[in-house]
Amino acid sequence: MSKKNLAILLRARMRSNNSAKSSLSQFPKEIPSNPQENHSGDHHIVRNSSDLDTRGRVYDVVRETMHSAISASKTGVSDITLNDFQEGYSSLSLEDRGKLLLALAKEYDVNREQVRELIKQYLGLETPSSDDALSSVFYRIEWNLRHALKPTYESFFERLNTHPGGLRFLSILRADLLSILTKENTPSLRTLDSYLKEKLGMWLSPATLELHQITWDDPASLLEKIVAYEAVHPISNLLDLKRRLGIGRRCFGYFHPSIPGEPLIFIEVALMETVAQTIQEVLWDNPPIPENQSTCALFYSISSTQPGLAGINLGKFLIKRVITLVKKEMPHVSTFATLSPIPGYMQWLLSKLQTQSRFAEEERGGTESNPTSSTFSEQVLLPEEEQALMSLSDDSSSGSNGMEVLLNFLTQKNCDWATSPRVLPVLEPILMRLCARYLLQEKKRGKALDSVANFHLQNGAMVERINWLADRSEKGIHQSGGIMVNYVYRLENIEDYAQSYFGSGQIHASPGIHSRL
Amino acid sequence: MSKKNLAILLRARMRSNNSAKSSLSQFPKEIPSNPQENHSGDHHIVRNSSDLDTRGRVYDVVRETMHSAISASKTGVSDITLNDFQEGYSSLSLEDRGKLLLALAKEYDVNREQVRELIKQYLGLETPSSDDALSSVFYRIEWNLRHALKPTYESFFERLNTHPGGLRFLSILRADLLSILTKENTPSLRTLDSYLKEKLGMWLSPATLELHQITWDDPASLLEKIVAYEAVHPISNLLDLKRRLGIGRRCFGYFHPSIPGEPLIFIEVALMETVAQTIQEVLWDNPPIPENQSTCALFYSISSTQPGLAGINLGKFLIKRVITLVKKEMPHVSTFATLSPIPGYMQWLLSKLQTQSRFAEEERGGTESNPTSSTFSEQVLLPEEEQALMSLSDDSSSGSNGMEVLLNFLTQKNCDWATSPRVLPVLEPILMRLCARYLLQEKKRGKALDSVANFHLQNGAMVERINWLADRSEKGIHQSGGIMVNYVYRLENIEDYAQSYFGSGQIHASPGIHSRL
């Protein structure tokens, strides 16, 4: 899963800074305030300064434990020290964690004296031309240089990883780090994050992940996590959860052996007669058809659970493996499709309309004050769309051109346009056409701009159909004008499509979508 | 598990070069020889040269596939290419595999032009003193340099690892590489092995390994592997296997999710009333006591299964985790001990006796021709031992000093000394004393010289007792004069002992053992 994608799935949690809270809740140990001064309100100032002292001392202890854990010999670090560090870290405030991570980044960095010494030796040797004794020296120095360039904290991460519970701890630590980086984006912290991310990506390679079907028979402690982490279509209560796992539905998760009882990512599947066009069709209370009459498995929700694993592609192979499992259980299912949100559509469209209507305004003024406007200006709307929009222009949404009118409608509070019988039919063809353009033609570094599109395309899907007013919720209207998209996975094409997307950024789409452009 | 240890456990298999055979047998595809020329003996030469042609072509195809798999963009390499490479590689002869691995080591090495360019940039920058924009450049160049020093083949290993079956494949590839290195130990191949070993060690960290109890209810395909890999006390037939998994015994294995159905290492446990002193006590046909009367869990066999994972410590945490499981199931078990071979004892003793009796001879000659002899000579035998041995000296084993007599006895073919009522009582105290010395005092780089001792000591055990004629098999007499050792794990000391062994090489031992020194 791409960084963008995860960021979107997790936006709600990351924003409310729940990540730090939830990681703290894993470690019930809290530093008690001084009990002797806790009974009276008279000693407010004293108590506060004493609290600060206590906190300072606790920080120093954790800092010291970290130092012991890092400076012990490679295999001599004890489980107790690592345990103490994990517990101590978890008892710190986010502020103190930030301080500690900065110390880690700066004081346990690369040993640069050693690097310079090895570089000197390295440059003194000739690149070997044959496999002789001299080349042996060269290879050794090169190996040593490579390892000297490894920051000390990287070895510390490796130690933590081999410690029971360490991988989970590191994922919490990275969630903190990402949260701190939003406020204090320094080069040393960014580098710390790059190394940690690289390590986590290696340890969580698809080879180590296990796919399990999650059912109502699973432990409540696991199921509550599904409720907590379901990011796409929130689960309201236990009955709702039971339905998600019951007849006509399936739920699969990727698990890692050292983070037991908690999927890193999970996917929900509904068994349908045809590919659903709206979420209402999917979120039924009672199965619309018996399972053995289903021909389509619809992936209607994919959620990541660990904010600390943002940017690490956990979804690779997930869909392919789920398809294999479903196909094995139900050979009568022949279509594998999604009903997906288009999380970036409105954001892109509004920004495009703002820029272009300003350019249009400037050009109309004929001042030519801004030479970039003519270079970057484009016709966002077709002439007939322009006309239709201008004819809608009234008090509630006026504008000097079609783009401005559209912009005003889309930014109305309460999204009134979406319930107006007068406006809706005019906006439908325009928003649908621009949505097809957004999905098929808007790219960043050669990949689809939309994070969910990018996720499915790199997994080998094609864009099959876009559906008008498929999600009428406030969030749906706000994100994508209520439009949702069906991606389809065709078994015979998955491999080819994934590869051509990776290789040349080619996006496969149905003729129906192409005809909208 | 240390490299030495694994090497010993696997010696039999490695020697007979079964590793290559067994890896080939995983991939039934064989290159067919040309069928048109296969029916007659008349075309021997033609057929052979055609075979060579075919082989050459196959090699070229595999070589080409490898190149495609390596040079595709990071995420653009297809599963099909990697599959093709794995299958193609497996169809090659060991000789061609060696050729391919040498090509991999040399042609997909570090990009040294890029490294030199980055070093130039790196040396042009000052080490950052504060977190500013300049330090950002420094960190980036340093990160790039570190990554440029990564051989191209390392990325290829990473690709294979994320591919289904890839980890298993890499372990086979490394077994081949180790086998090739015994014949062609070139710096480039050694470096290739170092990187592959480092990667495998990371991917197989204890965090990713799962402990399972292996029982008679497990699939036959798994159980046959236990039979095949049991290296310490071979399993003769199905009934024997059933006994190893039946009442009074337990078997546990470490599994990795991407090498399913096959333990990487497994350990066999016998439930006893007391700590066994001989293997006969352990290898009973019928349980000597009901399980609920057992107070001791005896680890009597630990076997590694993958020659390609030699040198990678898979046993870490294994014993601690097994103890936890056993303790949970049977709280009445309070002693956790091993009955272990001492694989290096005789080899060390014979070499010691040879050197020292030569020194003694030279000194007795009084020629002083070799000044090192007096420097390195030592009293291996006590005066009373010397005397007792000389009194044994006869036609079957004569010698000019006690060491020579002992050497001659120990190197008799058929190990006659071990069945002689006259010799045995004289040798017992000598061999037992020297064995205690070997286990407690002979070290290499600060660690126990004996590989099995090193394994248990680093896991937190202590040396409890050595047992005379505990293994009367030819192998047992040959390896360790028939002596076996009990290591004991005391729950309350495991952590401390492991740490002091790692830190200072301290070997904890019972007073009984110490008194033998």
Short mmCIF file of N, CA and C in Angstrom, two decimals, chain B residues 396-517:
data_model
loop_
_atom_site.label_atom_id
_atom_site.label_comp_id
_atom_site.label_asym_id
_atom_site.label_seq_id
_atom_site.Cartn_x
_atom_site.Cartn_y
_atom_site.Cartn_z
N SER B 396 50.29 -54.15 22.19
CA SER B 396 49.16 -53.56 21.45
C SER B 396 49.24 -52.04 21.47
N SER B 397 49.88 -51.47 22.47
CA SER B 397 49.95 -50.03 22.50
C SER B 397 51.17 -49.59 23.30
N SER B 398 52.27 -49.49 22.62
CA SER B 398 53.48 -49.08 23.33
C SER B 398 53.74 -47.60 23.09
N GLY B 399 54.69 -47.04 23.82
CA GLY B 399 55.02 -45.64 23.62
C GLY B 399 56.10 -45.24 24.57
N SER B 400 56.81 -44.18 24.20
CA SER B 400 57.93 -43.78 25.04
C SER B 400 57.50 -42.88 26.19
N ASN B 401 56.25 -42.40 26.13
CA ASN B 401 55.72 -41.66 27.29
C ASN B 401 54.21 -41.89 27.37
N GLY B 402 53.61 -41.42 28.46
CA GLY B 402 52.19 -41.66 28.71
C GLY B 402 51.31 -41.13 27.59
N MET B 403 51.64 -39.94 27.08
CA MET B 403 50.81 -39.35 26.04
C MET B 403 50.80 -40.22 24.79
N GLU B 404 51.98 -40.77 24.46
CA GLU B 404 52.07 -41.61 23.28
C GLU B 404 51.24 -42.88 23.46
N VAL B 405 51.31 -43.45 24.69
CA VAL B 405 50.53 -44.65 24.97
C VAL B 405 49.04 -44.35 24.81
N LEU B 406 48.63 -43.25 25.41
CA LEU B 406 47.21 -42.86 25.34
C LEU B 406 46.79 -42.66 23.88
N LEU B 407 47.62 -41.94 23.14
CA LEU B 407 47.36 -41.67 21.73
C LEU B 407 47.21 -42.98 20.96
N ASN B 408 48.10 -43.93 21.25
CA ASN B 408 48.03 -45.20 20.54
C ASN B 408 46.76 -45.98 20.87
N PHE B 409 46.36 -45.93 22.15
CA PHE B 409 45.09 -46.60 22.50
C PHE B 409 43.92 -45.97 21.75
N LEU B 410 43.89 -44.64 21.80
CA LEU B 410 42.71 -43.93 21.25
C LEU B 410 42.61 -44.04 19.74
N THR B 411 43.76 -44.32 19.09
CA THR B 411 43.71 -44.40 17.63
C THR B 411 43.72 -45.84 17.12
N GLN B 412 43.67 -46.80 18.06
CA GLN B 412 43.51 -48.20 17.66
C GLN B 412 42.28 -48.32 16.76
N LYS B 413 42.39 -49.12 15.71
CA LYS B 413 41.16 -49.33 14.95
C LYS B 413 40.22 -50.22 15.78
N ASN B 414 38.92 -50.09 15.51
CA ASN B 414 37.86 -50.79 16.26
C ASN B 414 37.73 -50.29 17.70
N CYS B 415 38.50 -49.30 18.08
CA CYS B 415 38.41 -48.75 19.43
C CYS B 415 38.43 -49.85 20.48
N ASP B 416 39.40 -50.75 20.36
CA ASP B 416 39.45 -51.88 21.28
C ASP B 416 39.51 -51.46 22.75
N TRP B 417 40.14 -50.33 23.02
CA TRP B 417 40.30 -49.88 24.41
C TRP B 417 38.95 -49.79 25.14
N ALA B 418 37.90 -49.45 24.36
CA ALA B 418 36.62 -49.19 25.00
C ALA B 418 35.93 -50.46 25.48
N THR B 419 36.46 -51.62 25.07
CA THR B 419 35.85 -52.87 25.53
C THR B 419 36.85 -53.69 26.35
N SER B 420 38.02 -53.14 26.63
CA SER B 420 39.04 -53.90 27.34
C SER B 420 38.93 -53.69 28.86
N PRO B 421 38.67 -54.75 29.63
CA PRO B 421 38.52 -54.61 31.09
C PRO B 421 39.83 -54.16 31.75
N ARG B 422 40.94 -54.36 31.06
CA ARG B 422 42.23 -53.98 31.63
C ARG B 422 42.49 -52.47 31.41
N VAL B 423 42.17 -51.99 30.19
CA VAL B 423 42.50 -50.61 29.82
C VAL B 423 41.48 -49.60 30.35
N LEU B 424 40.23 -50.00 30.25
CA LEU B 424 39.13 -49.07 30.53
C LEU B 424 39.24 -48.35 31.88
N PRO B 425 39.46 -49.08 32.98
CA PRO B 425 39.51 -48.41 34.29
C PRO B 425 40.65 -47.40 34.39
N VAL B 426 41.74 -47.65 33.64
CA VAL B 426 42.87 -46.72 33.68
C VAL B 426 42.53 -45.44 32.91
N LEU B 427 41.88 -45.62 31.76
CA LEU B 427 41.58 -44.46 30.92
C LEU B 427 40.45 -43.59 31.49
N GLU B 428 39.52 -44.20 32.22
CA GLU B 428 38.33 -43.45 32.68
C GLU B 428 38.68 -42.13 33.38
N PRO B 429 39.47 -42.16 34.47
CA PRO B 429 39.73 -40.88 35.17
C PRO B 429 40.47 -39.88 34.30
N ILE B 430 41.35 -40.40 33.42
CA ILE B 430 42.13 -39.49 32.56
C ILE B 430 41.22 -38.79 31.55
N LEU B 431 40.40 -39.60 30.86
CA LEU B 431 39.54 -39.02 29.83
C LEU B 431 38.47 -38.11 30.44
N MET B 432 38.00 -38.47 31.64
CA MET B 432 36.98 -37.64 32.28
C MET B 432 37.58 -36.30 32.72
N ARG B 433 38.78 -36.34 33.28
CA ARG B 433 39.40 -35.09 33.70
C ARG B 433 39.67 -34.17 32.51
N LEU B 434 40.25 -34.75 31.47
CA LEU B 434 40.57 -33.94 30.30
C LEU B 434 39.29 -33.42 29.61
N CYS B 435 38.23 -34.20 29.75
CA CYS B 435 36.95 -33.76 29.16
C CYS B 435 36.43 -32.53 29.90
N ALA B 436 36.54 -32.56 31.23
CA ALA B 436 36.12 -31.39 32.01
C ALA B 436 36.95 -30.17 31.61
N ARG B 437 38.23 -30.40 31.42
CA ARG B 437 39.10 -29.31 30.98
C ARG B 437 38.66 -28.79 29.62
N TYR B 438 38.40 -29.73 28.70
CA TYR B 438 37.98 -29.34 27.35
C TYR B 438 36.71 -28.49 27.40
N LEU B 439 35.75 -28.92 28.17
CA LEU B 439 34.46 -28.22 28.19
C LEU B 439 34.54 -26.87 28.89
N LEU B 440 35.32 -26.81 29.98
CA LEU B 440 35.30 -25.60 30.81
C LEU B 440 36.40 -24.60 30.47
N GLN B 441 37.51 -25.11 29.90
CA GLN B 441 38.65 -24.21 29.78
C GLN B 441 39.15 -23.98 28.36
N GLU B 442 38.77 -24.83 27.43
CA GLU B 442 39.27 -24.66 26.06
C GLU B 442 38.35 -23.72 25.30
N LYS B 443 38.90 -22.61 24.86
CA LYS B 443 38.07 -21.60 24.20
C LYS B 443 38.66 -21.13 22.88
N LYS B 444 37.79 -20.52 22.10
CA LYS B 444 38.22 -19.92 20.84
C LYS B 444 37.50 -18.58 20.78
N ARG B 445 38.23 -17.53 20.62
CA ARG B 445 37.65 -16.18 20.66
C ARG B 445 36.75 -15.98 21.89
N GLY B 446 37.21 -16.49 23.02
CA GLY B 446 36.49 -16.27 24.27
C GLY B 446 35.26 -17.13 24.47
N LYS B 447 34.93 -17.98 23.48
CA LYS B 447 33.76 -18.84 23.60
C LYS B 447 34.19 -20.30 23.66
N ALA B 448 33.33 -21.15 24.24
CA ALA B 448 33.66 -22.56 24.35
C ALA B 448 34.05 -23.11 22.99
N LEU B 449 35.12 -23.90 22.96
CA LEU B 449 35.60 -24.49 21.71
C LEU B 449 34.59 -25.48 21.16
N ASP B 450 33.92 -26.21 22.05
CA ASP B 450 32.96 -27.21 21.61
C ASP B 450 31.67 -26.54 21.13
N SER B 451 31.24 -26.90 19.92
CA SER B 451 30.11 -26.19 19.31
C SER B 451 28.80 -26.40 20.07
N VAL B 452 28.58 -27.62 20.55
CA VAL B 452 27.33 -27.88 21.26
C VAL B 452 27.36 -27.18 22.62
N ALA B 453 28.52 -27.19 23.27
CA ALA B 453 28.66 -26.45 24.53
C ALA B 453 28.36 -24.98 24.29
N ASN B 454 28.93 -24.43 23.25
CA ASN B 454 28.71 -23.01 22.94
C ASN B 454 27.23 -22.72 22.72
N PHE B 455 26.55 -23.62 22.03
CA PHE B 455 25.12 -23.44 21.78
C PHE B 455 24.34 -23.34 23.09
N HIS B 456 24.58 -24.31 24.00
CA HIS B 456 23.79 -24.31 25.23
C HIS B 456 24.21 -23.20 26.19
N LEU B 457 25.49 -22.90 26.22
CA LEU B 457 25.95 -21.84 27.13
C LEU B 457 25.40 -20.49 26.70
N GLN B 458 25.36 -20.26 25.40
CA GLN B 458 24.83 -18.96 24.97
C GLN B 458 23.32 -18.89 25.15
N ASN B 459 22.70 -20.04 25.32
CA ASN B 459 21.28 -20.06 25.62
C ASN B 459 21.02 -19.97 27.13
N GLY B 460 22.08 -19.94 27.93
CA GLY B 460 21.90 -19.73 29.37
C GLY B 460 22.00 -20.99 30.22
N ALA B 461 22.58 -22.07 29.67
CA ALA B 461 22.69 -23.31 30.46
C ALA B 461 23.97 -23.29 31.29
N MET B 462 24.10 -24.30 32.19
CA MET B 462 25.37 -24.53 32.87
C MET B 462 25.79 -25.97 32.63
N VAL B 463 27.10 -26.24 32.79
CA VAL B 463 27.59 -27.61 32.64
C VAL B 463 27.37 -28.33 33.97
N GLU B 464 26.55 -29.38 33.96
CA GLU B 464 26.16 -30.00 35.22
C GLU B 464 26.99 -31.24 35.53
N ARG B 465 27.16 -32.12 34.54
CA ARG B 465 27.76 -33.43 34.83
C ARG B 465 28.26 -34.04 33.54
N ILE B 466 29.40 -34.78 33.63
CA ILE B 466 29.80 -35.56 32.46
C ILE B 466 29.65 -37.04 32.82
N ASN B 467 29.28 -37.82 31.83
CA ASN B 467 28.89 -39.20 32.07
C ASN B 467 29.76 -40.17 31.28
N TRP B 468 30.40 -41.06 32.00
CA TRP B 468 31.32 -42.04 31.41
C TRP B 468 30.55 -43.11 30.66
N LEU B 469 31.03 -43.42 29.45
CA LEU B 469 30.40 -44.43 28.59
C LEU B 469 28.89 -44.24 28.45
N ALA B 470 28.52 -43.01 28.21
CA ALA B 470 27.11 -42.69 28.05
C ALA B 470 26.62 -43.02 26.65
N ASP B 471 27.53 -43.02 25.71
CA ASP B 471 27.18 -43.37 24.33
C ASP B 471 28.23 -44.34 23.81
N ARG B 472 27.88 -45.65 23.83
CA ARG B 472 28.85 -46.68 23.46
C ARG B 472 28.86 -46.96 21.97
N SER B 473 28.09 -46.18 21.21
CA SER B 473 28.09 -46.41 19.76
C SER B 473 29.46 -46.05 19.19
N GLU B 474 29.77 -46.59 18.00
CA GLU B 474 31.06 -46.33 17.38
C GLU B 474 31.28 -44.82 17.24
N LYS B 475 30.20 -44.14 16.81
CA LYS B 475 30.28 -42.70 16.62
C LYS B 475 30.59 -42.01 17.95
N GLY B 476 29.91 -42.49 19.02
CA GLY B 476 30.08 -41.89 20.34
C GLY B 476 31.51 -42.06 20.85
N ILE B 477 32.05 -43.27 20.70
CA ILE B 477 33.41 -43.54 21.15
C ILE B 477 34.40 -42.70 20.34
N HIS B 478 34.14 -42.65 19.06
CA HIS B 478 35.01 -41.93 18.14
C HIS B 478 35.04 -40.42 18.43
N GLN B 479 33.86 -39.86 18.70
CA GLN B 479 33.72 -38.41 18.89
C GLN B 479 34.24 -37.94 20.24
N SER B 480 33.87 -38.68 21.28
CA SER B 480 34.09 -38.15 22.63
C SER B 480 34.47 -39.24 23.61
N GLY B 481 35.05 -40.33 23.12
CA GLY B 481 35.41 -41.42 24.02
C GLY B 481 34.19 -41.99 24.73
N GLY B 482 33.01 -41.79 24.14
CA GLY B 482 31.78 -42.32 24.73
C GLY B 482 31.21 -41.43 25.83
N ILE B 483 31.88 -40.35 26.15
CA ILE B 483 31.39 -39.45 27.21
C ILE B 483 30.28 -38.55 26.67
N MET B 484 29.25 -38.36 27.49
CA MET B 484 28.23 -37.35 27.14
C MET B 484 28.10 -36.39 28.31
N VAL B 485 27.47 -35.25 28.04
CA VAL B 485 27.40 -34.22 29.08
C VAL B 485 25.95 -33.80 29.31
N ASN B 486 25.63 -33.52 30.58
CA ASN B 486 24.34 -32.91 30.90
C ASN B 486 24.53 -31.41 31.09
N TYR B 487 23.86 -30.63 30.23
CA TYR B 487 23.74 -29.20 30.51
C TYR B 487 22.41 -29.01 31.22
N VAL B 488 22.38 -28.10 32.18
CA VAL B 488 21.12 -27.87 32.89
C VAL B 488 20.71 -26.41 32.73
N TYR B 489 19.41 -26.23 32.47
CA TYR B 489 18.83 -24.88 32.40
C TYR B 489 18.06 -24.63 33.68
N ARG B 490 18.50 -23.66 34.46
CA ARG B 490 17.73 -23.27 35.64
C ARG B 490 17.01 -21.97 35.32
N LEU B 491 15.67 -22.05 35.38
CA LEU B 491 14.86 -20.91 34.95
C LEU B 491 15.34 -19.59 35.53
N GLU B 492 15.69 -19.63 36.83
CA GLU B 492 16.04 -18.37 37.49
C GLU B 492 17.39 -17.83 37.04
N ASN B 493 18.19 -18.67 36.36
CA ASN B 493 19.54 -18.24 35.98
C ASN B 493 19.75 -18.04 34.49
N ILE B 494 18.82 -18.51 33.68
CA ILE B 494 19.03 -18.52 32.23
C ILE B 494 19.54 -17.17 31.72
N GLU B 495 18.81 -16.14 32.09
CA GLU B 495 19.13 -14.80 31.59
C GLU B 495 20.53 -14.35 32.03
N ASP B 496 20.81 -14.52 33.33
CA ASP B 496 22.11 -14.09 33.87
C ASP B 496 23.26 -14.87 33.26
N TYR B 497 23.08 -16.19 33.18
CA TYR B 497 24.16 -17.03 32.67
C TYR B 497 24.46 -16.70 31.21
N ALA B 498 23.38 -16.54 30.43
CA ALA B 498 23.59 -16.22 29.01
C ALA B 498 24.37 -14.91 28.90
N GLN B 499 24.00 -13.96 29.74
CA GLN B 499 24.65 -12.65 29.63
C GLN B 499 26.10 -12.69 30.07
N SER B 500 26.39 -13.41 31.17
CA SER B 500 27.79 -13.41 31.61
C SER B 500 28.64 -14.23 30.64
N TYR B 501 28.02 -15.23 30.00
CA TYR B 501 28.77 -15.97 28.98
C TYR B 501 29.08 -15.08 27.80
N PHE B 502 28.07 -14.32 27.36
CA PHE B 502 28.29 -13.41 26.23
C PHE B 502 29.31 -12.34 26.59
N GLY B 503 29.12 -11.79 27.78
CA GLY B 503 29.93 -10.64 28.16
C GLY B 503 31.39 -11.01 28.37
N SER B 504 31.63 -12.01 29.20
CA SER B 504 33.01 -12.30 29.60
C SER B 504 33.42 -13.73 29.27
N GLY B 505 32.55 -14.48 28.63
CA GLY B 505 32.89 -15.86 28.30
C GLY B 505 32.85 -16.79 29.51
N GLN B 506 32.23 -16.31 30.59
CA GLN B 506 32.20 -17.13 31.81
C GLN B 506 31.32 -18.37 31.61
N ILE B 507 31.89 -19.54 31.95
CA ILE B 507 31.15 -20.79 31.83
C ILE B 507 30.75 -21.25 33.22
N HIS B 508 29.45 -21.32 33.46
CA HIS B 508 28.98 -21.79 34.76
C HIS B 508 28.97 -23.32 34.76
N ALA B 509 29.44 -23.89 35.87
CA ALA B 509 29.50 -25.35 35.96
C ALA B 509 29.27 -25.78 37.40
N SER B 510 28.83 -27.02 37.55
CA SER B 510 28.54 -27.54 38.90
C SER B 510 29.84 -27.78 39.65
N PRO B 511 29.80 -27.86 41.00
CA PRO B 511 31.00 -28.18 41.79
C PRO B 511 31.57 -29.54 41.37
N GLY B 512 30.67 -30.48 41.04
CA GLY B 512 31.12 -31.81 40.62
C GLY B 512 32.08 -31.77 39.45
N ILE B 513 31.77 -30.93 38.48
CA ILE B 513 32.63 -30.81 37.32
C ILE B 513 33.94 -30.12 37.70
N HIS B 514 33.79 -29.05 38.45
CA HIS B 514 35.00 -28.31 38.85
C HIS B 514 35.99 -29.21 39.59
N SER B 515 35.44 -30.13 40.43
CA SER B 515 36.33 -30.96 41.24
C SER B 515 37.14 -31.93 40.37
N ARG B 516 36.72 -32.11 39.12
CA ARG B 516 37.47 -33.03 38.24
C ARG B 516 38.71 -32.37 37.65
N LEU B 517 38.72 -31.07 37.67
CA LEU B 517 39.82 -30.37 36.98
C LEU B 517 41.15 -30.59 37.70
#
